[in-house]
Each structure stands twice: as structure tokens, then as C-alpha cells.
Amino acid sequence: MNLRLHYEVPGDDFTRAGEASGAVKKKLKQLGFHPDVVRRMAIAMYEGEINMVIHAGGGEAEVDILPDRVTAVLTDHGPGIPDVEQAMQEGWSTAPDNVRTLGFGAGMGLPNIKKYTDEMRIETEPGRGTVMTMTVLVK
């Protein structure tokens, strides 16, 4: 089984953030993936979606579902991440106050993605956007 799914992630719309990760979670359950694989990919994708909504005005997600792995590639055309190492530190955030009052922007997005995936890669260029690749292996 090789399945590719595509989702648009709307920008600046917190009510729709999580639609892609929710759809992937549902699809993985339907396909019979282990609950741990489903949970880990859903959490990582959700964190990535929220980051695209907060920082990049949205983007898109391509998800490849294979028998041995689930990989999501999240692409945006936002401002990029100036210092990835700093952004990976728990609690570090550039989210504006209005986002924080909504309960987002605590600086746990990237650390959580790393925690819940087996592989995580960030390609970013200031002014050009970010491509994040996250993979959960099926064990």
C-alpha cells in the first residue's frame, strides 16, 4: 500500500487548523495502523499545522503512507526560521501576544515534533519559507 494525501493548510484561521492532521489520523485508523503510530503522526502534524497558521500564513501538507512509515512534508512560504537551533529549544517562541492569548505559541511545537517523530528535517531560508519533513516509522 502506497498512498499520497494532499492538504491545504489555511493561514490565520485557528478554527481550521488541525483539519489535515485530523484527516490523516482518521485515515491511518481506517487503514489499521497501530494506535501509537496514529497518535504520534497526528500530534506532530498538528504542531506543524499550528506553526504554519501562526507564523507563515498557511501552506500545504503532502502525506505519504507506506507499509513501513508515514511521512508528512509541510511546506510554507512564510518568513522562514532565522535560527533553527534556537527555535528547537522548549519554550522559545516568536508568536505574537494575540496568538498566546488564544492558548498557542508556547514554544513547544518544534520540540514536540522532534519528540513524537522518528525523523525530522527542517529546510528553511529567511524570506523564502520552510519545508519540514517528519516521519514516523511503523515498527
Tab-separated table of N, CA and C in Angstrom:
chain	number	residue	atom	x	y	z
A	1	MET	N	0.843	-1.183	0.000
A	1	MET	CA	0.000	0.000	0.000
A	1	MET	C	0.883	1.239	0.000
A	2	ASN	N	0.716	2.055	-1.002
A	2	ASN	CA	1.348	3.365	-1.067
A	2	ASN	C	0.235	4.366	-1.329
A	3	LEU	N	0.095	5.306	-0.418
A	3	LEU	CA	-0.984	6.280	-0.533
A	3	LEU	C	-0.415	7.670	-0.316
A	4	ARG	N	-0.762	8.612	-1.191
A	4	ARG	CA	-0.332	10.006	-1.025
A	4	ARG	C	-1.561	10.879	-0.844
A	5	LEU	N	-1.534	11.674	0.199
A	5	LEU	CA	-2.627	12.596	0.509
A	5	LEU	C	-2.099	14.021	0.450
A	6	HIS	N	-2.947	14.940	0.013
A	6	HIS	CA	-2.563	16.351	-0.085
A	6	HIS	C	-3.597	17.207	0.639
A	7	TYR	N	-3.095	18.176	1.411
A	7	TYR	CA	-3.986	19.074	2.159
A	7	TYR	C	-3.478	20.505	2.048
A	8	GLU	N	-4.406	21.423	1.921
A	8	GLU	CA	-4.092	22.846	2.034
A	8	GLU	C	-4.296	23.239	3.494
A	9	VAL	N	-3.354	23.986	4.043
A	9	VAL	CA	-3.469	24.462	5.421
A	9	VAL	C	-3.750	25.957	5.357
A	10	PRO	N	-4.965	26.360	5.739
A	10	PRO	CA	-5.312	27.786	5.631
A	10	PRO	C	-4.517	28.626	6.630
A	11	GLY	N	-4.192	29.842	6.219
A	11	GLY	CA	-3.433	30.737	7.089
A	11	GLY	C	-4.334	31.568	7.979
A	12	ASP	N	-3.848	31.869	9.166
A	12	ASP	CA	-4.529	32.772	10.107
A	12	ASP	C	-5.948	32.340	10.443
A	13	ASP	N	-6.216	31.040	10.415
A	13	ASP	CA	-7.545	30.540	10.742
A	13	ASP	C	-7.412	29.391	11.743
A	14	PHE	N	-7.427	29.751	13.004
A	14	PHE	CA	-7.234	28.752	14.055
A	14	PHE	C	-8.394	27.769	14.147
A	15	THR	N	-9.558	28.152	13.629
A	15	THR	CA	-10.699	27.234	13.691
A	15	THR	C	-10.514	26.063	12.719
A	16	ARG	N	-9.719	26.261	11.675
A	16	ARG	CA	-9.493	25.190	10.693
A	16	ARG	C	-8.151	24.497	10.872
A	17	ALA	N	-7.307	25.057	11.722
A	17	ALA	CA	-6.011	24.420	11.992
A	17	ALA	C	-6.263	23.056	12.606
A	18	GLY	N	-5.598	22.068	12.087
A	18	GLY	CA	-5.784	20.711	12.584
A	18	GLY	C	-6.647	19.855	11.680
A	19	GLU	N	-7.227	20.444	10.630
A	19	GLU	CA	-8.043	19.644	9.702
A	19	GLU	C	-7.214	18.565	9.013
A	20	ALA	N	-6.017	18.915	8.566
A	20	ALA	CA	-5.177	17.944	7.864
A	20	ALA	C	-4.734	16.832	8.811
A	21	SER	N	-4.257	17.199	9.992
A	21	SER	CA	-3.802	16.163	10.933
A	21	SER	C	-4.972	15.290	11.373
A	22	GLY	N	-6.146	15.870	11.522
A	22	GLY	CA	-7.329	15.091	11.874
A	22	GLY	C	-7.713	14.107	10.779
A	23	ALA	N	-7.612	14.555	9.519
A	23	ALA	CA	-7.930	13.674	8.388
A	23	ALA	C	-6.917	12.539	8.279
A	24	VAL	N	-5.636	12.845	8.513
A	24	VAL	CA	-4.599	11.806	8.462
A	24	VAL	C	-4.798	10.815	9.603
A	25	LYS	N	-5.131	11.317	10.773
A	25	LYS	CA	-5.400	10.434	11.915
A	25	LYS	C	-6.532	9.458	11.582
A	26	LYS	N	-7.596	9.982	11.014
A	26	LYS	CA	-8.743	9.150	10.648
A	26	LYS	C	-8.361	8.105	9.598
A	27	LYS	N	-7.588	8.525	8.577
A	27	LYS	CA	-7.180	7.614	7.509
A	27	LYS	C	-6.271	6.513	8.052
A	28	LEU	N	-5.324	6.873	8.916
A	28	LEU	CA	-4.417	5.862	9.482
A	28	LEU	C	-5.187	4.849	10.322
A	29	LYS	N	-6.186	5.330	11.072
A	29	LYS	CA	-7.030	4.407	11.859
A	29	LYS	C	-7.783	3.456	10.926
A	30	GLN	N	-8.370	4.012	9.858
A	30	GLN	CA	-9.121	3.196	8.893
A	30	GLN	C	-8.238	2.118	8.263
A	31	LEU	N	-6.974	2.458	8.039
A	31	LEU	CA	-6.045	1.533	7.407
A	31	LEU	C	-5.462	0.514	8.396
A	32	GLY	N	-5.792	0.679	9.678
A	32	GLY	CA	-5.371	-0.301	10.675
A	32	GLY	C	-3.980	-0.104	11.243
A	33	PHE	N	-3.437	1.110	11.162
A	33	PHE	CA	-2.128	1.365	11.752
A	33	PHE	C	-2.213	1.294	13.268
A	34	HIS	N	-1.106	0.920	13.886
A	34	HIS	CA	-1.033	0.819	15.344
A	34	HIS	C	-1.402	2.172	15.961
A	35	PRO	N	-2.159	2.174	17.056
A	35	PRO	CA	-2.578	3.436	17.689
A	35	PRO	C	-1.413	4.373	18.027
A	36	ASP	N	-0.245	3.821	18.368
A	36	ASP	CA	0.904	4.670	18.684
A	36	ASP	C	1.388	5.427	17.445
A	37	VAL	N	1.393	4.778	16.294
A	37	VAL	CA	1.785	5.435	15.040
A	37	VAL	C	0.783	6.535	14.715
A	38	VAL	N	-0.492	6.232	14.862
A	38	VAL	CA	-1.558	7.196	14.590
A	38	VAL	C	-1.402	8.419	15.493
A	39	ARG	N	-1.221	8.187	16.782
A	39	ARG	CA	-1.113	9.273	17.762
A	39	ARG	C	0.107	10.147	17.493
A	40	ARG	N	1.236	9.522	17.274
A	40	ARG	CA	2.476	10.285	17.078
A	40	ARG	C	2.421	11.148	15.826
A	41	MET	N	1.911	10.599	14.726
A	41	MET	CA	1.831	11.382	13.494
A	41	MET	C	0.798	12.497	13.635
A	42	ALA	N	-0.320	12.218	14.289
A	42	ALA	CA	-1.354	13.249	14.476
A	42	ALA	C	-0.818	14.414	15.298
A	43	ILE	N	-0.087	14.115	16.370
A	43	ILE	CA	0.477	15.187	17.212
A	43	ILE	C	1.494	16.003	16.419
A	44	ALA	N	2.427	15.337	15.751
A	44	ALA	CA	3.473	16.043	15.009
A	44	ALA	C	2.879	16.907	13.898
A	45	MET	N	1.932	16.346	13.154
A	45	MET	CA	1.312	17.123	12.080
A	45	MET	C	0.541	18.319	12.617
A	46	TYR	N	-0.178	18.123	13.714
A	46	TYR	CA	-0.938	19.227	14.301
A	46	TYR	C	0.000	20.371	14.700
A	47	GLU	N	1.093	20.022	15.355
A	47	GLU	CA	2.060	21.059	15.752
A	47	GLU	C	2.588	21.808	14.527
A	48	GLY	N	2.863	21.069	13.462
A	48	GLY	CA	3.341	21.709	12.237
A	48	GLY	C	2.295	22.608	11.602
A	49	GLU	N	1.049	22.140	11.606
A	49	GLU	CA	-0.045	22.961	11.069
A	49	GLU	C	-0.191	24.267	11.849
A	50	ILE	N	-0.183	24.151	13.165
A	50	ILE	CA	-0.320	25.349	14.003
A	50	ILE	C	0.814	26.327	13.710
A	51	ASN	N	2.036	25.813	13.563
A	51	ASN	CA	3.156	26.695	13.233
A	51	ASN	C	2.926	27.408	11.908
A	52	MET	N	2.377	26.689	10.910
A	52	MET	CA	2.113	27.327	9.614
A	52	MET	C	1.042	28.405	9.746
A	53	VAL	N	0.041	28.170	10.575
A	53	VAL	CA	-1.018	29.164	10.771
A	53	VAL	C	-0.467	30.396	11.500
A	54	ILE	N	0.295	30.168	12.560
A	54	ILE	CA	0.808	31.281	13.370
A	54	ILE	C	1.844	32.101	12.610
A	55	HIS	N	2.797	31.436	11.994
A	55	HIS	CA	3.984	32.122	11.503
A	55	HIS	C	4.062	32.321	9.997
A	56	ALA	N	3.309	31.549	9.207
A	56	ALA	CA	3.585	31.535	7.772
A	56	ALA	C	2.380	31.803	6.880
A	57	GLY	N	1.239	32.099	7.469
A	57	GLY	CA	0.067	32.337	6.639
A	57	GLY	C	-0.442	31.096	5.938
A	58	GLY	N	-0.177	29.924	6.536
A	58	GLY	CA	-0.657	28.666	5.969
A	58	GLY	C	0.376	27.996	5.089
A	59	GLY	N	-0.066	26.992	4.361
A	59	GLY	CA	0.839	26.235	3.498
A	59	GLY	C	0.147	24.991	3.014
A	60	GLU	N	0.926	23.932	2.795
A	60	GLU	CA	0.347	22.681	2.339
A	60	GLU	C	1.069	21.502	2.967
A	61	ALA	N	0.376	20.384	3.006
A	61	ALA	CA	0.938	19.162	3.567
A	61	ALA	C	0.766	18.028	2.562
A	62	GLU	N	1.839	17.311	2.315
A	62	GLU	CA	1.828	16.092	1.495
A	62	GLU	C	2.149	14.945	2.444
A	63	VAL	N	1.305	13.932	2.473
A	63	VAL	CA	1.498	12.813	3.378
A	63	VAL	C	1.601	11.534	2.563
A	64	ASP	N	2.691	10.812	2.789
A	64	ASP	CA	2.894	9.515	2.145
A	64	ASP	C	2.719	8.425	3.191
A	65	ILE	N	1.789	7.536	2.925
A	65	ILE	CA	1.520	6.422	3.829
A	65	ILE	C	2.050	5.155	3.149
A	66	LEU	N	3.056	4.561	3.763
A	66	LEU	CA	3.681	3.344	3.268
A	66	LEU	C	3.568	2.273	4.338
A	67	PRO	N	3.769	1.017	3.985
A	67	PRO	CA	3.643	-0.037	4.998
A	67	PRO	C	4.604	0.121	6.176
A	68	ASP	N	5.793	0.704	5.930
A	68	ASP	CA	6.800	0.786	6.987
A	68	ASP	C	6.993	2.174	7.584
A	69	ARG	N	6.274	3.165	7.057
A	69	ARG	CA	6.462	4.540	7.548
A	69	ARG	C	5.339	5.449	7.078
A	70	VAL	N	5.165	6.538	7.820
A	70	VAL	CA	4.260	7.611	7.412
A	70	VAL	C	5.099	8.882	7.420
A	71	THR	N	5.140	9.564	6.279
A	71	THR	CA	5.937	10.776	6.161
A	71	THR	C	5.043	11.939	5.752
A	72	ALA	N	5.187	13.040	6.456
A	72	ALA	CA	4.466	14.269	6.114
A	72	ALA	C	5.490	15.342	5.768
A	73	VAL	N	5.253	16.027	4.660
A	73	VAL	CA	6.085	17.152	4.257
A	73	VAL	C	5.205	18.393	4.293
A	74	LEU	N	5.523	19.307	5.202
A	74	LEU	CA	4.773	20.549	5.353
A	74	LEU	C	5.583	21.677	4.734
A	75	THR	N	4.965	22.383	3.797
A	75	THR	CA	5.651	23.437	3.058
A	75	THR	C	4.895	24.747	3.229
A	76	ASP	N	5.642	25.804	3.531
A	76	ASP	CA	5.020	27.123	3.606
A	76	ASP	C	5.899	28.137	2.872
A	77	HIS	N	5.345	29.321	2.698
A	77	HIS	CA	6.079	30.397	2.036
A	77	HIS	C	6.166	31.597	2.969
A	78	GLY	N	6.308	31.293	4.249
A	78	GLY	CA	6.390	32.333	5.272
A	78	GLY	C	7.781	32.938	5.351
A	79	PRO	N	8.074	33.557	6.487
A	79	PRO	CA	9.336	34.280	6.628
A	79	PRO	C	10.553	33.383	6.858
A	80	GLY	N	10.342	32.081	7.022
A	80	GLY	CA	11.463	31.198	7.327
A	80	GLY	C	11.809	31.259	8.809
A	81	ILE	N	12.683	30.384	9.229
A	81	ILE	CA	13.106	30.327	10.633
A	81	ILE	C	14.541	30.826	10.695
A	82	PRO	N	14.771	32.002	11.308
A	82	PRO	CA	16.117	32.583	11.299
A	82	PRO	C	17.155	31.731	12.038
A	83	ASP	N	16.756	31.078	13.132
A	83	ASP	CA	17.694	30.306	13.941
A	83	ASP	C	17.012	29.007	14.375
A	84	VAL	N	17.206	27.952	13.593
A	84	VAL	CA	16.525	26.684	13.857
A	84	VAL	C	16.929	26.124	15.218
A	85	GLU	N	18.207	26.212	15.551
A	85	GLU	CA	18.675	25.686	16.836
A	85	GLU	C	17.944	26.358	18.000
A	86	GLN	N	17.786	27.661	17.941
A	86	GLN	CA	17.060	28.385	18.976
A	86	GLN	C	15.584	27.997	18.974
A	87	ALA	N	14.998	27.867	17.782
A	87	ALA	CA	13.585	27.524	17.663
A	87	ALA	C	13.293	26.126	18.216
A	88	MET	N	14.290	25.261	18.262
A	88	MET	CA	14.116	23.902	18.771
A	88	MET	C	14.133	23.844	20.299
A	89	GLN	N	14.461	24.953	20.953
A	89	GLN	CA	14.505	24.967	22.419
A	89	GLN	C	13.101	25.094	22.984
A	90	GLU	N	12.772	24.220	23.940
A	90	GLU	CA	11.447	24.262	24.570
A	90	GLU	C	11.198	25.633	25.187
A	91	GLY	N	10.030	26.189	24.892
A	91	GLY	CA	9.634	27.468	25.478
A	91	GLY	C	10.029	28.693	24.672
A	92	TRP	N	10.886	28.547	23.662
A	92	TRP	CA	11.272	29.691	22.848
A	92	TRP	C	10.223	29.901	21.770
A	93	SER	N	9.706	31.105	21.654
A	93	SER	CA	8.638	31.363	20.696
A	93	SER	C	8.697	32.789	20.184
A	94	THR	N	8.307	32.959	18.940
A	94	THR	CA	8.164	34.297	18.361
A	94	THR	C	6.695	34.618	18.121
A	95	ALA	N	5.810	33.803	18.690
A	95	ALA	CA	4.371	34.036	18.497
A	95	ALA	C	3.964	35.365	19.130
A	96	PRO	N	3.131	36.135	18.421
A	96	PRO	CA	2.674	37.417	18.978
A	96	PRO	C	1.697	37.208	20.139
A	97	ASP	N	1.510	38.240	20.936
A	97	ASP	CA	0.662	38.150	22.131
A	97	ASP	C	-0.764	37.718	21.821
A	98	ASN	N	-1.338	38.189	20.695
A	98	ASN	CA	-2.719	37.810	20.379
A	98	ASN	C	-2.842	36.303	20.152
A	99	VAL	N	-1.800	35.673	19.658
A	99	VAL	CA	-1.797	34.220	19.462
A	99	VAL	C	-1.663	33.518	20.809
A	100	ARG	N	-0.839	34.070	21.678
A	100	ARG	CA	-0.642	33.478	23.005
A	100	ARG	C	-1.928	33.528	23.834
A	101	THR	N	-2.698	34.599	23.661
A	101	THR	CA	-3.955	34.689	24.422
A	101	THR	C	-4.961	33.632	23.976
A	102	LEU	N	-4.771	33.092	22.763
A	102	LEU	CA	-5.624	32.008	22.278
A	102	LEU	C	-5.160	30.641	22.787
A	103	GLY	N	-4.027	30.627	23.506
A	103	GLY	CA	-3.508	29.372	24.050
A	103	GLY	C	-2.471	28.699	23.170
A	104	PHE	N	-2.009	29.405	22.138
A	104	PHE	CA	-0.988	28.860	21.246
A	104	PHE	C	0.315	29.625	21.452
A	105	GLY	N	1.388	29.153	20.817
A	105	GLY	CA	2.645	29.899	20.837
A	105	GLY	C	3.459	29.719	22.097
A	106	ALA	N	3.373	28.553	22.730
A	106	ALA	CA	4.117	28.308	23.971
A	106	ALA	C	5.555	27.864	23.720
A	107	GLY	N	5.924	27.725	22.447
A	107	GLY	CA	7.293	27.334	22.149
A	107	GLY	C	7.537	25.840	22.286
A	108	MET	N	6.492	25.035	22.108
A	108	MET	CA	6.641	23.584	22.216
A	108	MET	C	6.420	22.871	20.882
A	109	GLY	N	6.070	23.605	19.835
A	109	GLY	CA	5.747	22.989	18.551
A	109	GLY	C	6.876	22.166	17.971
A	110	LEU	N	8.018	22.792	17.694
A	110	LEU	CA	9.132	22.058	17.101
A	110	LEU	C	9.685	20.991	18.047
A	111	PRO	N	9.861	21.294	19.342
A	111	PRO	CA	10.316	20.227	20.249
A	111	PRO	C	9.354	19.033	20.282
A	112	ASN	N	8.048	19.287	20.224
A	112	ASN	CA	7.086	18.179	20.215
A	112	ASN	C	7.166	17.378	18.916
A	113	ILE	N	7.370	18.060	17.797
A	113	ILE	CA	7.509	17.338	16.534
A	113	ILE	C	8.712	16.402	16.617
A	114	LYS	N	9.820	16.906	17.132
A	114	LYS	CA	11.018	16.071	17.269
A	114	LYS	C	10.755	14.902	18.218
A	115	LYS	N	10.044	15.175	19.307
A	115	LYS	CA	9.771	14.149	20.321
A	115	LYS	C	8.910	13.011	19.766
A	116	TYR	N	7.929	13.330	18.946
A	116	TYR	CA	6.950	12.336	18.509
A	116	TYR	C	7.258	11.686	17.158
A	117	THR	N	8.319	12.114	16.489
A	117	THR	CA	8.672	11.508	15.209
A	117	THR	C	9.988	10.740	15.326
A	118	ASP	N	10.209	9.865	14.371
A	118	ASP	CA	11.479	9.144	14.326
A	118	ASP	C	12.515	9.911	13.516
A	119	GLU	N	12.049	10.703	12.574
A	119	GLU	CA	12.937	11.530	11.750
A	119	GLU	C	12.272	12.886	11.541
A	120	MET	N	13.071	13.937	11.651
A	120	MET	CA	12.565	15.297	11.441
A	120	MET	C	13.653	16.098	10.740
A	121	ARG	N	13.269	16.771	9.665
A	121	ARG	CA	14.227	17.602	8.944
A	121	ARG	C	13.568	18.947	8.640
A	122	ILE	N	14.313	20.006	8.855
A	122	ILE	CA	13.820	21.353	8.566
A	122	ILE	C	14.747	21.995	7.538
A	123	GLU	N	14.149	22.407	6.428
A	123	GLU	CA	14.871	23.183	5.423
A	123	GLU	C	14.209	24.551	5.405
A	124	THR	N	14.982	25.576	5.697
A	124	THR	CA	14.387	26.907	5.792
A	124	THR	C	15.360	27.952	5.286
A	125	GLU	N	14.788	28.991	4.742
A	125	GLU	CA	15.584	30.111	4.263
A	125	GLU	C	14.811	31.384	4.568
A	126	PRO	N	15.416	32.293	5.337
A	126	PRO	CA	14.715	33.535	5.662
A	126	PRO	C	14.192	34.230	4.404
A	127	GLY	N	12.912	34.599	4.462
A	127	GLY	CA	12.262	35.264	3.347
A	127	GLY	C	11.705	34.317	2.292
A	128	ARG	N	11.994	33.020	2.397
A	128	ARG	CA	11.562	32.057	1.379
A	128	ARG	C	10.633	30.978	1.908
A	129	GLY	N	10.604	30.793	3.219
A	129	GLY	CA	9.715	29.785	3.772
A	129	GLY	C	10.452	28.588	4.345
A	130	THR	N	9.661	27.580	4.700
A	130	THR	CA	10.175	26.411	5.398
A	130	THR	C	9.544	25.141	4.828
A	131	VAL	N	10.352	24.107	4.725
A	131	VAL	CA	9.875	22.774	4.390
A	131	VAL	C	10.279	21.868	5.553
A	132	MET	N	9.280	21.280	6.193
A	132	MET	CA	9.540	20.373	7.304
A	132	MET	C	9.106	18.979	6.914
A	133	THR	N	10.014	18.032	7.070
A	133	THR	CA	9.722	16.640	6.779
A	133	THR	C	9.745	15.866	8.081
A	134	MET	N	8.657	15.144	8.345
A	134	MET	CA	8.559	14.364	9.585
A	134	MET	C	8.122	12.955	9.248
A	135	THR	N	8.775	11.993	9.871
A	135	THR	CA	8.486	10.587	9.591
A	135	THR	C	8.278	9.817	10.886
A	136	VAL	N	7.238	8.988	10.888
A	136	VAL	CA	7.005	8.048	11.971
A	136	VAL	C	7.138	6.644	11.359
A	137	LEU	N	8.043	5.858	11.929
A	137	LEU	CA	8.282	4.508	11.432
A	137	LEU	C	7.269	3.553	12.017
A	138	VAL	N	6.886	2.565	11.204
A	138	VAL	CA	5.982	1.518	11.660
A	138	VAL	C	6.852	0.363	12.113
A	139	LYS	N	6.782	0.054	13.400
A	139	LYS	CA	7.672	-0.961	13.964
A	139	LYS	C	6.960	-2.262	14.156
